[in-house]
Short mmCIF file of C-alpha atoms in Angstrom, two decimals:
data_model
loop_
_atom_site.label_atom_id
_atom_site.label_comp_id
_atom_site.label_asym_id
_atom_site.label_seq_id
_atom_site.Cartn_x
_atom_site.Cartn_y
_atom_site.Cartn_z
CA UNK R 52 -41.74 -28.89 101.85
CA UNK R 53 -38.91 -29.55 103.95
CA UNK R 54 -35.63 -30.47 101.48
CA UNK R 55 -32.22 -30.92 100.97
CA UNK R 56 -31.16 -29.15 97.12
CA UNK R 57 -27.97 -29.93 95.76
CA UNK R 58 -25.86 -28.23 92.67
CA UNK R 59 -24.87 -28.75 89.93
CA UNK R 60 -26.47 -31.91 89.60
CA UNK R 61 -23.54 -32.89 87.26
CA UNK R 62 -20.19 -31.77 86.68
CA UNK R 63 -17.02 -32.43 84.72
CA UNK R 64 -14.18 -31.07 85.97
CA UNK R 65 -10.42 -30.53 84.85
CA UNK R 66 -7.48 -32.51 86.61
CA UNK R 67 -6.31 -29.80 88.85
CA UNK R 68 -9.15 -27.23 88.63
CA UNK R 69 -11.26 -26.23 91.73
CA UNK R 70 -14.67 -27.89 92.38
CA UNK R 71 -17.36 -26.13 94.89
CA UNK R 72 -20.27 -28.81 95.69
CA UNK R 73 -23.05 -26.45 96.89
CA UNK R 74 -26.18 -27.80 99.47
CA UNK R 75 -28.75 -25.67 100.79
CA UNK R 76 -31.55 -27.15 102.97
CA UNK R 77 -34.59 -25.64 104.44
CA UNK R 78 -35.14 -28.39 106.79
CA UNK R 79 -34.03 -25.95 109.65
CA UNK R 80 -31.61 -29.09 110.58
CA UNK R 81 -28.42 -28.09 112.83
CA UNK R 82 -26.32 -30.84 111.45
CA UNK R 83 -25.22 -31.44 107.75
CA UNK R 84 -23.12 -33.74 106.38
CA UNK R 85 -21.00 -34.59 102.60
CA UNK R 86 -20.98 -37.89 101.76
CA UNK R 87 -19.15 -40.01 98.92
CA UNK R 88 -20.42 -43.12 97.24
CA UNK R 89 -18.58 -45.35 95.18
CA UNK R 90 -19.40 -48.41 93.92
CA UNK R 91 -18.81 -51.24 95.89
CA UNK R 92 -18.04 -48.66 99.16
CA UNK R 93 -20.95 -47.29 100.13
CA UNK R 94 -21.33 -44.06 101.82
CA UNK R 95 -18.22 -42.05 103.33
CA UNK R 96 -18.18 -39.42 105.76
CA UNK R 97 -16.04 -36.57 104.25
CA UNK R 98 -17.19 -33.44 106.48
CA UNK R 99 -19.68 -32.90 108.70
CA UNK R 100 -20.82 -29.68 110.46
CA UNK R 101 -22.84 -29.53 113.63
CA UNK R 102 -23.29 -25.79 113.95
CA UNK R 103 -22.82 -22.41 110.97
CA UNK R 104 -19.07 -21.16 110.69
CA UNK R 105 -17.65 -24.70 112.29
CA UNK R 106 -16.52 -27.90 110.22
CA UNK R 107 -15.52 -31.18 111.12
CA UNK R 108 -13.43 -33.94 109.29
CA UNK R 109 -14.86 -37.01 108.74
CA UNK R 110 -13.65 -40.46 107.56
CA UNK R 111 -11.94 -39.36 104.55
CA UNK R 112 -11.32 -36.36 104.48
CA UNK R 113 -8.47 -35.94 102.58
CA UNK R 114 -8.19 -33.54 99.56
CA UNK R 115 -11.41 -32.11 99.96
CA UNK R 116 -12.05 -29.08 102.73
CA UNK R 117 -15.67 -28.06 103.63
CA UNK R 118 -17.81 -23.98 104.38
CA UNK R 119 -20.94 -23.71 106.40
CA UNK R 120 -21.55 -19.85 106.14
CA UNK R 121 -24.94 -20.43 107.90
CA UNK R 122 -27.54 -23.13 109.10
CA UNK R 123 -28.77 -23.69 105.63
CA UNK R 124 -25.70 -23.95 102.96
CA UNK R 125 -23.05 -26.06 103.24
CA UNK R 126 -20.57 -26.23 100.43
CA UNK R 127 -17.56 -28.89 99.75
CA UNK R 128 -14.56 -27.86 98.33
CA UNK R 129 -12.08 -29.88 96.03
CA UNK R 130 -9.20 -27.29 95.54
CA UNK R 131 -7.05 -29.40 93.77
CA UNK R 132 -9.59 -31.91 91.45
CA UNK R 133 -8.13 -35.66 90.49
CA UNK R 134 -8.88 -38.54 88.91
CA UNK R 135 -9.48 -40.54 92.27
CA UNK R 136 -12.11 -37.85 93.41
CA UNK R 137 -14.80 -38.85 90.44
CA UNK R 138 -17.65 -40.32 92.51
CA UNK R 139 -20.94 -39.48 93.24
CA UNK R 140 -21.56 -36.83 96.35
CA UNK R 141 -24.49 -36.90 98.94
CA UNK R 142 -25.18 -33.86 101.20
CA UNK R 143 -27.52 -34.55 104.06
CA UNK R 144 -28.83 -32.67 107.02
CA UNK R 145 -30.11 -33.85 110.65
CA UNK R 146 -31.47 -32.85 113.81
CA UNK R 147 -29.48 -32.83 116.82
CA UNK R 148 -30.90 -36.83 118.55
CA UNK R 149 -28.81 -39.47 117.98
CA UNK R 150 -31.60 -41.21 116.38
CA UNK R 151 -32.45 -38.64 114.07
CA UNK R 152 -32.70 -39.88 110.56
CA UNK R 153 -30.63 -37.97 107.63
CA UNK R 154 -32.44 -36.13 104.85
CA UNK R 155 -30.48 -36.70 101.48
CA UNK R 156 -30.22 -34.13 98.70
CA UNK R 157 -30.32 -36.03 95.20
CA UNK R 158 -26.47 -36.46 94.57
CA UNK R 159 -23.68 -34.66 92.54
CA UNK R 160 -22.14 -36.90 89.87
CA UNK R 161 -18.60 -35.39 89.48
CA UNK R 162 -16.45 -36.73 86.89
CA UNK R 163 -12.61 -35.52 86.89
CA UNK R 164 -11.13 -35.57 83.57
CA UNK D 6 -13.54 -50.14 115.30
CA UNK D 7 -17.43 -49.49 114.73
CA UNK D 8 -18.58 -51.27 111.67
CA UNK D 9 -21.43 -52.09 109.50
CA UNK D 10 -21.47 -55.05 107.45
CA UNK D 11 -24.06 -56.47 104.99
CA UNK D 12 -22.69 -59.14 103.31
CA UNK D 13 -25.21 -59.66 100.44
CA UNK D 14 -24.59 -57.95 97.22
CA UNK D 15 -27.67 -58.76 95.71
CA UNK D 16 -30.54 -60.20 96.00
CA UNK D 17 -33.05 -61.65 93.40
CA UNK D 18 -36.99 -62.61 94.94
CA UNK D 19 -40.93 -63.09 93.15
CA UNK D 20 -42.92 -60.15 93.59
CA UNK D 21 -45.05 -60.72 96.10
CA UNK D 22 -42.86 -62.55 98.25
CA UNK D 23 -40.80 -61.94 102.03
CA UNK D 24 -37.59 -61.21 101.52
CA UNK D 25 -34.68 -60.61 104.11
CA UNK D 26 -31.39 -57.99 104.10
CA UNK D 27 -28.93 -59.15 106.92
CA UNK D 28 -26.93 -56.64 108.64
CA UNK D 29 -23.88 -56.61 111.52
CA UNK D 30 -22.63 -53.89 113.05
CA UNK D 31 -19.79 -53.62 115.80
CA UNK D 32 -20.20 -51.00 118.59
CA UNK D 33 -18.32 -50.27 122.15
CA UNK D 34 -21.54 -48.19 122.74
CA UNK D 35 -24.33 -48.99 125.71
CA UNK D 36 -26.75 -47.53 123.69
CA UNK D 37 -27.10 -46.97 119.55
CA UNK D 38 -29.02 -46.22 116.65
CA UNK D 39 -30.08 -48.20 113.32
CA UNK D 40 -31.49 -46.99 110.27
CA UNK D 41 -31.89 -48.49 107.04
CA UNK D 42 -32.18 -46.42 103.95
CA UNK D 43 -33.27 -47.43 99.80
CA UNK D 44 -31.24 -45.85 97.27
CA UNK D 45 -33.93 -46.14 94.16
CA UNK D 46 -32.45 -46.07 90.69
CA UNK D 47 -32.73 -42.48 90.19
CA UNK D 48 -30.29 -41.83 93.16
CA UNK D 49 -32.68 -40.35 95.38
CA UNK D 50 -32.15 -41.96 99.06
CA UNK D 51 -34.71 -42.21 102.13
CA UNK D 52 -34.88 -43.34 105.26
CA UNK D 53 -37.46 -46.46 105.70
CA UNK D 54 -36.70 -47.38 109.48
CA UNK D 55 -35.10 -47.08 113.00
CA UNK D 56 -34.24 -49.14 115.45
CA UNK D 57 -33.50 -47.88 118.81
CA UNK D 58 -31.25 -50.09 121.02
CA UNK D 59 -32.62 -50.03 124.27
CA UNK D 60 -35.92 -51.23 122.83
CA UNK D 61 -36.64 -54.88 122.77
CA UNK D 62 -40.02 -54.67 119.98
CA UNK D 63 -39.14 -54.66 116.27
CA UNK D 64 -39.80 -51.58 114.30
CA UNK D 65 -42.34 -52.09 111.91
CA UNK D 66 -43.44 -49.45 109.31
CA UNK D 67 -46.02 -50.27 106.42
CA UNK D 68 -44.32 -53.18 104.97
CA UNK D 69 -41.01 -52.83 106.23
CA UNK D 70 -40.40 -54.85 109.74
CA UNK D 71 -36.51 -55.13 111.49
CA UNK D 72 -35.71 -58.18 113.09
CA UNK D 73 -33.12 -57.04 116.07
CA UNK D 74 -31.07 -59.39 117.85
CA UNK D 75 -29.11 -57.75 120.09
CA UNK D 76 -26.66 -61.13 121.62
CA UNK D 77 -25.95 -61.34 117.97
CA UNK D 78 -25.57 -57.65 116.92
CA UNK D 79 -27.39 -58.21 114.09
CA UNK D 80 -30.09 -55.74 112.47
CA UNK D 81 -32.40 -57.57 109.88
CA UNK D 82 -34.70 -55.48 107.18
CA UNK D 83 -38.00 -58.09 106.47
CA UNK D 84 -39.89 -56.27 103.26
CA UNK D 85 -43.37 -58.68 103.13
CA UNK D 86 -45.51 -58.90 100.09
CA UNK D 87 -42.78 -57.23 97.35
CA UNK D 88 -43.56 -54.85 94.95
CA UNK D 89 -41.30 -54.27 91.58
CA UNK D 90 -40.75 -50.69 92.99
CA UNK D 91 -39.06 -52.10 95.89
CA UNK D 92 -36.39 -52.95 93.27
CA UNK D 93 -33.54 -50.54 94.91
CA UNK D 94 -30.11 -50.82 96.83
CA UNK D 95 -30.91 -50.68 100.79
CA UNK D 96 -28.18 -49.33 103.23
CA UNK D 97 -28.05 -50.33 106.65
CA UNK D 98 -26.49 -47.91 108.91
CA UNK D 99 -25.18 -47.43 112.52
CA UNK D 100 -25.18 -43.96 114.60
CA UNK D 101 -22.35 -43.43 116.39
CA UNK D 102 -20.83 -41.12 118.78
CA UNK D 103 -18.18 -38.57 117.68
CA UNK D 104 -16.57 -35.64 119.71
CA UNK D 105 -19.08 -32.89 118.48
CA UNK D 106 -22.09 -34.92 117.11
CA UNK D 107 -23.55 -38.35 116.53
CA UNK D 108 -22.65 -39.56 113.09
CA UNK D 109 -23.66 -42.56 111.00
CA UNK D 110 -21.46 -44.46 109.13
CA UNK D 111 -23.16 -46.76 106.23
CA UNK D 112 -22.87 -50.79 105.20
CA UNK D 113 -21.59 -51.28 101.37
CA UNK D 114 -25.56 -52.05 100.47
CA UNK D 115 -27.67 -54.93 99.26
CA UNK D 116 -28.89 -54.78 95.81
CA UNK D 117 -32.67 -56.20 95.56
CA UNK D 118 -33.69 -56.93 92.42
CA UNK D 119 -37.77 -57.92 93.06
CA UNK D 120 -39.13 -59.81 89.51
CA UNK D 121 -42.67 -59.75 88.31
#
């Protein structure tokens, strides 16, 4: 089956440290995405990538940079960890249509201590 | 600026009951997409329904139904006959036109709380 498979699942992380958000999906998709959710914001764009070894910024993309080594991984990268970046994160892939509908992974809850 | 705004935090209805999610959105765009997704309590997050601009019928799938009115730019979710496990946060969401790809950019959610 078709999926979007995120890890870790959970992390804690060190003010500072360096944080790699991993996504692999097998949904042969061209277009995946890294999301943040906080509460009472909803989903953010952070990075999005349309085709392997190409990255895109998104709406916030600020402290965080983004790797798509090929079709199916897609990794985001906090090089610098801090307090404001605990949320939960959402990797998604697409087809190419405008009206194509996202598949989610199930979330990373990071917590920055 | 494209937007998408619901402005209901939560909602509380009777199982078995109609309930509707209201949604805005503000686009320059001749043509659009609309999705609305349910965030369950585990996290998880799917896609329930589309609505394609340049149609003038409502989606409808299973119990979910959209009620589109364009003049107002508005992009209701109708969920008849309610079930506790429809108890989630619902997203509606706007695709939008970037430089390299369409992206979709999310409303803050409506909470739906559905009580036996």
């Amino acid at each position: 089956e078709a999926a979007v498979t995120q890890s870790p699942r959970s992390k804690v992380a060190v003010t500072g440290g360096k944080v790699t958000l991993s996504c692999h999906q097998t949904n042969n998709h061209d277009y995946m995405y890294w999301y943040r959710q906080d509460t009472g914001h909803g989903l953010r764009l952070i990075h999005y990538s349309y085709v392997a070894d190409s990255t895109e910024k998104g709406d916030i993309p600020d402290g965080y940079k983004a790797s798509r080594p090929s079709q199916e991984n897609f990794s985001l990268i906090l090089e610098l960890a801090s307090l404001s970046q605990t949320a939960v994160y959402f990797c998604a892939s697409s087809g190419t249509a405008p009206n194509s509908d996202y598949t989610f992974g199930s979330g990373t809850r990071l917590l920055v201590i | 600026a494209q937007k998408v705004t619901q402005t209901q935090t939560s909602i509380s209805v009777v199982e078995k009951t109609t309930v509707t999610m209201d949604c805005v959105y503000e686009t320059r765009d001749s043509s659009y997409f609309l999705f609305w997704y349910k965030q369950t309590a585990s996290g998880e997050i799917v896609f329930l329904i589309r609505q394609d601009s340049y149609k003038k019928e409502n989606a409808t799938v299973g119990h979910y139904s959209l009620n589109f009115q364009k003049p107002k730019s508005s992009i209701g979710l109708i969920i008849t006959a309610t079930q506790i496990e429809d108890s989630a946060v619902y997203f509606c969401a706007m695709s939008r036109e970037d430089t390299n790809a369409y992206k979709v950019i999310f409303g803050k959610g409506t909470h739906l709380h559905v009580l036996p």
